[in-house]
Amino acid sequence: MLMSHLGKVEKLNLENLHRHRELDAVCSFIFLKWGAKAFKNLTIVPPGAGIVHQVNLEFLARCVFEDDGVLYPDSVVGTDSHTPMVNGLGVLGWGVGGIEAEAVMLAQPISMVLPDVIGVKLTGKFSPVATATDLVLAVTSALRKKGVVDKFVEFFGPGVATLSITDRATISNMAPEYGATVGFFPMDSNSLDYLRLTGRSEERVSFTEAYLKAQGLLRDYNNQAQDPVFTDVVEINLESIVPALSGPKRPHDYVPLSTMKKDFQTCLESKVGFKGYDIAPAERSRIVEFELEGKKATIGHGSVVIAAITSCTNTSNANVMIAAGILAQKAVAKGLSVQHYIKTSLAPGSGVVTAYLKHSNLLPALEQLGFNVVGYGCTTCIGNSGPLPEPVEAAIQSGDLVACGVLSGNRNFEGRIHPFVRANYLASPPLVVAYAIAGTVNIDFETEPIGTDAEGKPVFLRDVWPSHAEVSEVIAKNVLREMFTEVYGSVTQGTDEWRSLEASSEQLYPWDASSTYIHHPPFFNAMTRDVTPETKIDAAHCLLNLGDSITTDHISPAGNISRKSPAGRYLEARGVAPVDFNSYGARRGNDEVMARGTFANIRLVNKFLTKPGPQTVHVPSGETLDIFDAAAKYQQEQRPLTILAGEMYGSGSSRDWAAKGVWMLGVKFVIAQSYERIHRSNLVLFGVIPLQFKAGQSADSLGLTGKETFSIDITDSKPGQDVVVKVEGGSITEFVTTLRFNTESELTYFRHGGVLNYVIRQKLN
């Protein structure tokens, strides 16, 4: 287990550092240290090693296993949706929810419907200015349009041979964003070279190569005769790839760099939606002045307030990281700088990145522009951007500004990056640096300078953009095998603080009732030895009526806990000062906090209300309440709950609390137009019924307002069958849905109240 690859970007001072070490380590890390003692075959990689997917790529993945003289292909199932990153090395693997992973650790098999396999044929080679980030954003947009949810994607064609392993890993990493279960690149000679570079033994590389050749698994991407037969094929010419971003609210909303300024201005004008903010014409040029650290500054719509080189998607890729460093070095040489109010950060996925940036003397230039190494883990990309300076937040709020974040991550959903930063764009690391220098996304880099040099002459992006040849030369001299062996030689040892932590040796964990980080969960409190399936649900009220693309960040945010939220009130009542609230991600070991944080995203759009926010209407009384409080009231009244939703319900992170929290709120079933794979599975495995509207139908098309009550009966159901939903108090009396239990195993788990209940009963009986 590689633990805690999350990090929070705060102002660096010893008080913050020691406080969070104390809170997280004492309350959460001891629990995991106990687990390493209590369970067999569990090894802990301590916090601070990096992001699990990058560590897997650079160190853990074996490609071919050897067990008592038997060789077989490596594979992995991970508890994070970006597990497919290792597909770029040729290891087949995908992400599952934490609930499903827990079941696997308890000897339960994974069941799935045999997927279609979509081939993506790559031809040509990159233009002089394109990067792997630009390619993956184009792939994400194309495959979302194609529709690859629940499908495998495999890349082939001569274009693949021109891509480095880390380029391929960048593309595989974003499989969840384009909707696929995997984004697979079979192993070739480049894969073997990468194993050598990253410190794997020559013995391992030799038997891996021999095994792959013997099994016909070592690919030559230039040999068309080796191309498999696919369900369908999408073709992409690498020569068509141009610098690009994605945003401002979804990873698949692709924006070529050349049209970025126009696209942002169109977003300001357009009605509120995935590509709109509905800013009145008179307000679009608004400027707000503020003072920070004794210096006056101004920001407006489009001002960059967060610029983060973050996420394993890109920090695992030396091509784009070195490019960012060279761009920074050229910019500093020309006297360019970053405004002091912009929150800049550099959070690599492993210590290897810092090693080669230092060795190449590129780190000082990045640091001069504010891109200091803040740690090794997921930061801004997962929502741990930390607070902005108070004057900046106040300026954004007073002007109702659409402020911007630019990050080299894989997700930019509403409310995820920062609650007050409404527009967030995914971009390559060099573009992150460029936008930090420019200070705004409202710029055309082709015709407008990013700044002026010491002589007052304009400096354009093209003046500092590195060539592929420059990048390749630096990589050849500075990304070295010994860096990997040194960094990973002591990866399981941890820091002095980690080694000093004392954990119980008892077989059962000694729960501390006073802890607000770790709490004994209620998941089995009502469980009986005999199976009593809840297959008939009468008169369920609608807790929320939601639209399309509701992400797991909407359902179970990972970011900061607001003082005004139910979770904030809970913590304050237990003596926790607001400065120590930390984030939902840090407190995910406490069900009381996480239940209160379910649907706590301030950007949640609920059709019951006229403005976004984490509230809903308690239908019987007509009261507008915080969602947790409304759910608690329904539970006190013994009224079951449902949720109505649109397309792509549950997209985003493989966040098991997005299912656990919904269950704790008393939701018995969800009716959506479509589901993302992992979230649907999580709902099933925690005993919540997923129903799907028939094609072409939705809550709106059926005239449902959410004020009705809904009844279902799935007593004698089978996977995929029709389920009639009875409606009272509305314009229709019933409609037909599809039961999204995909296998008999899933149906069995549901009848037990969830997979964990099933496992316990199996052990007892």
Tab-separated table of N, CA and C in Angstrom, residues 160-213:
chain	number	residue	atom	x	y	z
A	160	VAL	N	2.798	5.524	-32.348
A	160	VAL	CA	3.121	5.108	-30.978
A	160	VAL	C	4.624	4.944	-30.807
A	161	ALA	N	5.280	4.443	-31.841
A	161	ALA	CA	6.721	4.201	-31.756
A	161	ALA	C	7.511	5.487	-31.524
A	162	THR	N	6.936	6.630	-31.884
A	162	THR	CA	7.633	7.911	-31.711
A	162	THR	C	7.436	8.485	-30.307
A	163	LEU	N	6.595	7.874	-29.501
A	163	LEU	CA	6.285	8.391	-28.170
A	163	LEU	C	7.149	7.708	-27.114
A	164	SER	N	7.667	8.486	-26.183
A	164	SER	CA	8.381	7.912	-25.045
A	164	SER	C	7.387	7.191	-24.139
A	165	ILE	N	7.897	6.385	-23.221
A	165	ILE	CA	7.019	5.696	-22.266
A	165	ILE	C	6.270	6.707	-21.409
A	166	THR	N	6.948	7.797	-21.021
A	166	THR	CA	6.252	8.777	-20.183
A	166	THR	C	5.219	9.570	-20.981
A	167	ASP	N	5.441	9.749	-22.292
A	167	ASP	CA	4.385	10.317	-23.135
A	167	ASP	C	3.165	9.395	-23.132
A	168	ARG	N	3.420	8.107	-23.295
A	168	ARG	CA	2.319	7.130	-23.308
A	168	ARG	C	1.600	7.107	-21.952
A	169	ALA	N	2.393	7.188	-20.874
A	169	ALA	CA	1.797	7.177	-19.535
A	169	ALA	C	0.904	8.393	-19.311
A	170	THR	N	1.301	9.543	-19.865
A	170	THR	CA	0.454	10.739	-19.790
A	170	THR	C	-0.900	10.469	-20.425
A	171	ILE	N	-0.893	9.786	-21.559
A	171	ILE	CA	-2.147	9.484	-22.271
A	171	ILE	C	-2.959	8.440	-21.512
A	172	SER	N	-2.292	7.417	-21.003
A	172	SER	CA	-2.999	6.380	-20.247
A	172	SER	C	-3.589	6.927	-18.955
A	173	ASN	N	-2.871	7.859	-18.333
A	173	ASN	CA	-3.303	8.412	-17.060
A	173	ASN	C	-4.707	8.982	-17.128
A	174	MET	N	-5.054	9.602	-18.251
A	174	MET	CA	-6.342	10.282	-18.344
A	174	MET	C	-7.454	9.391	-18.887
A	175	ALA	N	-7.270	8.068	-18.836
A	175	ALA	CA	-8.351	7.153	-19.238
A	175	ALA	C	-9.676	7.478	-18.541
A	176	PRO	N	-9.686	7.783	-17.243
A	176	PRO	CA	-10.969	8.131	-16.610
A	176	PRO	C	-11.610	9.374	-17.214
A	177	GLU	N	-10.768	10.334	-17.655
A	177	GLU	CA	-11.313	11.564	-18.222
A	177	GLU	C	-11.933	11.313	-19.598
A	178	TYR	N	-11.356	10.384	-20.366
A	178	TYR	CA	-12.040	10.070	-21.623
A	178	TYR	C	-13.043	8.934	-21.460
A	179	GLY	N	-13.150	8.401	-20.240
A	179	GLY	CA	-14.245	7.497	-19.912
A	179	GLY	C	-13.923	6.027	-19.989
A	180	ALA	N	-12.733	5.681	-20.463
A	180	ALA	CA	-12.391	4.274	-20.679
A	180	ALA	C	-11.939	3.607	-19.386
A	181	THR	N	-12.055	2.287	-19.364
A	181	THR	CA	-11.538	1.517	-18.238
A	181	THR	C	-10.021	1.495	-18.267
A	182	VAL	N	-9.440	1.324	-19.465
A	182	VAL	CA	-7.986	1.350	-19.631
A	182	VAL	C	-7.648	2.131	-20.893
A	183	GLY	N	-6.399	2.616	-20.959
A	183	GLY	CA	-5.821	3.204	-22.171
A	183	GLY	C	-4.487	2.526	-22.391
A	184	PHE	N	-4.494	1.399	-23.049
A	184	PHE	CA	-3.394	0.425	-23.010
A	184	PHE	C	-2.418	0.590	-24.172
A	185	PHE	N	-1.117	0.544	-23.855
A	185	PHE	CA	-0.030	0.505	-24.830
A	185	PHE	C	0.747	-0.794	-24.608
A	186	PRO	N	0.637	-1.790	-25.482
A	186	PRO	CA	1.431	-3.019	-25.314
A	186	PRO	C	2.928	-2.700	-25.274
A	187	MET	N	3.683	-3.562	-24.604
A	187	MET	CA	5.119	-3.338	-24.438
A	187	MET	C	5.863	-3.468	-25.764
A	188	ASP	N	6.910	-2.643	-25.906
A	188	ASP	CA	7.806	-2.718	-27.052
A	188	ASP	C	9.234	-2.479	-26.562
A	189	SER	N	10.151	-2.256	-27.470
A	189	SER	CA	11.547	-2.055	-27.066
A	189	SER	C	11.713	-0.799	-26.219
A	190	ASN	N	10.899	0.221	-26.452
A	190	ASN	CA	10.958	1.429	-25.618
A	190	ASN	C	10.632	1.104	-24.161
A	191	SER	N	9.718	0.162	-23.959
A	191	SER	CA	9.341	-0.235	-22.598
A	191	SER	C	10.537	-0.857	-21.879
A	192	LEU	N	11.279	-1.697	-22.582
A	192	LEU	CA	12.454	-2.339	-21.983
A	192	LEU	C	13.522	-1.301	-21.640
A	193	ASP	N	13.715	-0.331	-22.529
A	193	ASP	CA	14.689	0.732	-22.257
A	193	ASP	C	14.278	1.537	-21.025
A	194	TYR	N	12.980	1.763	-20.859
A	194	TYR	CA	12.509	2.524	-19.696
A	194	TYR	C	12.751	1.739	-18.410
A	195	LEU	N	12.562	0.429	-18.446
A	195	LEU	CA	12.856	-0.391	-17.270
A	195	LEU	C	14.319	-0.247	-16.865
A	196	ARG	N	15.208	-0.235	-17.842
A	196	ARG	CA	16.638	-0.061	-17.535
A	196	ARG	C	16.900	1.322	-16.944
A	197	LEU	N	16.331	2.367	-17.573
A	197	LEU	CA	16.549	3.734	-17.106
A	197	LEU	C	16.114	3.906	-15.657
A	198	THR	N	14.998	3.293	-15.290
A	198	THR	CA	14.417	3.523	-13.963
A	198	THR	C	14.968	2.586	-12.898
A	199	GLY	N	16.025	1.830	-13.228
A	199	GLY	CA	16.734	1.088	-12.188
A	199	GLY	C	16.316	-0.348	-12.004
A	200	ARG	N	15.424	-0.874	-12.880
A	200	ARG	CA	15.126	-2.299	-12.772
A	200	ARG	C	16.371	-3.100	-13.162
A	201	SER	N	16.529	-4.259	-12.564
A	201	SER	CA	17.749	-5.045	-12.786
A	201	SER	C	17.812	-5.576	-14.210
A	202	GLU	N	19.032	-5.784	-14.688
A	202	GLU	CA	19.205	-6.330	-16.034
A	202	GLU	C	18.638	-7.742	-16.122
A	203	GLU	N	18.719	-8.482	-15.022
A	203	GLU	CA	18.130	-9.820	-14.994
A	203	GLU	C	16.625	-9.751	-15.256
A	204	ARG	N	15.963	-8.790	-14.592
A	204	ARG	CA	14.521	-8.645	-14.784
A	204	ARG	C	14.202	-8.233	-16.217
A	205	VAL	N	14.965	-7.290	-16.744
A	205	VAL	CA	14.712	-6.833	-18.113
A	205	VAL	C	14.920	-7.985	-19.099
A	206	SER	N	15.927	-8.802	-18.863
A	206	SER	CA	16.241	-9.914	-19.780
A	206	SER	C	15.130	-10.950	-19.800
A	207	PHE	N	14.663	-11.387	-18.606
A	207	PHE	CA	13.610	-12.417	-18.646
A	207	PHE	C	12.272	-11.819	-19.078
A	208	THR	N	12.093	-10.520	-18.861
A	208	THR	CA	10.877	-9.867	-19.365
A	208	THR	C	10.877	-9.880	-20.888
A	209	GLU	N	11.998	-9.521	-21.484
A	209	GLU	CA	12.097	-9.503	-22.951
A	209	GLU	C	11.924	-10.907	-23.518
A	210	ALA	N	12.573	-11.882	-22.909
A	210	ALA	CA	12.477	-13.260	-23.412
A	210	ALA	C	11.046	-13.780	-23.322
A	211	TYR	N	10.401	-13.505	-22.206
A	211	TYR	CA	9.025	-13.966	-22.026
A	211	TYR	C	8.089	-13.315	-23.047
A	212	LEU	N	8.213	-11.998	-23.220
A	212	LEU	CA	7.327	-11.291	-24.155
A	212	LEU	C	7.506	-11.805	-25.577
A	213	LYS	N	8.757	-12.061	-25.963
A	213	LYS	CA	9.007	-12.584	-27.311
A	213	LYS	C	8.417	-13.983	-27.465
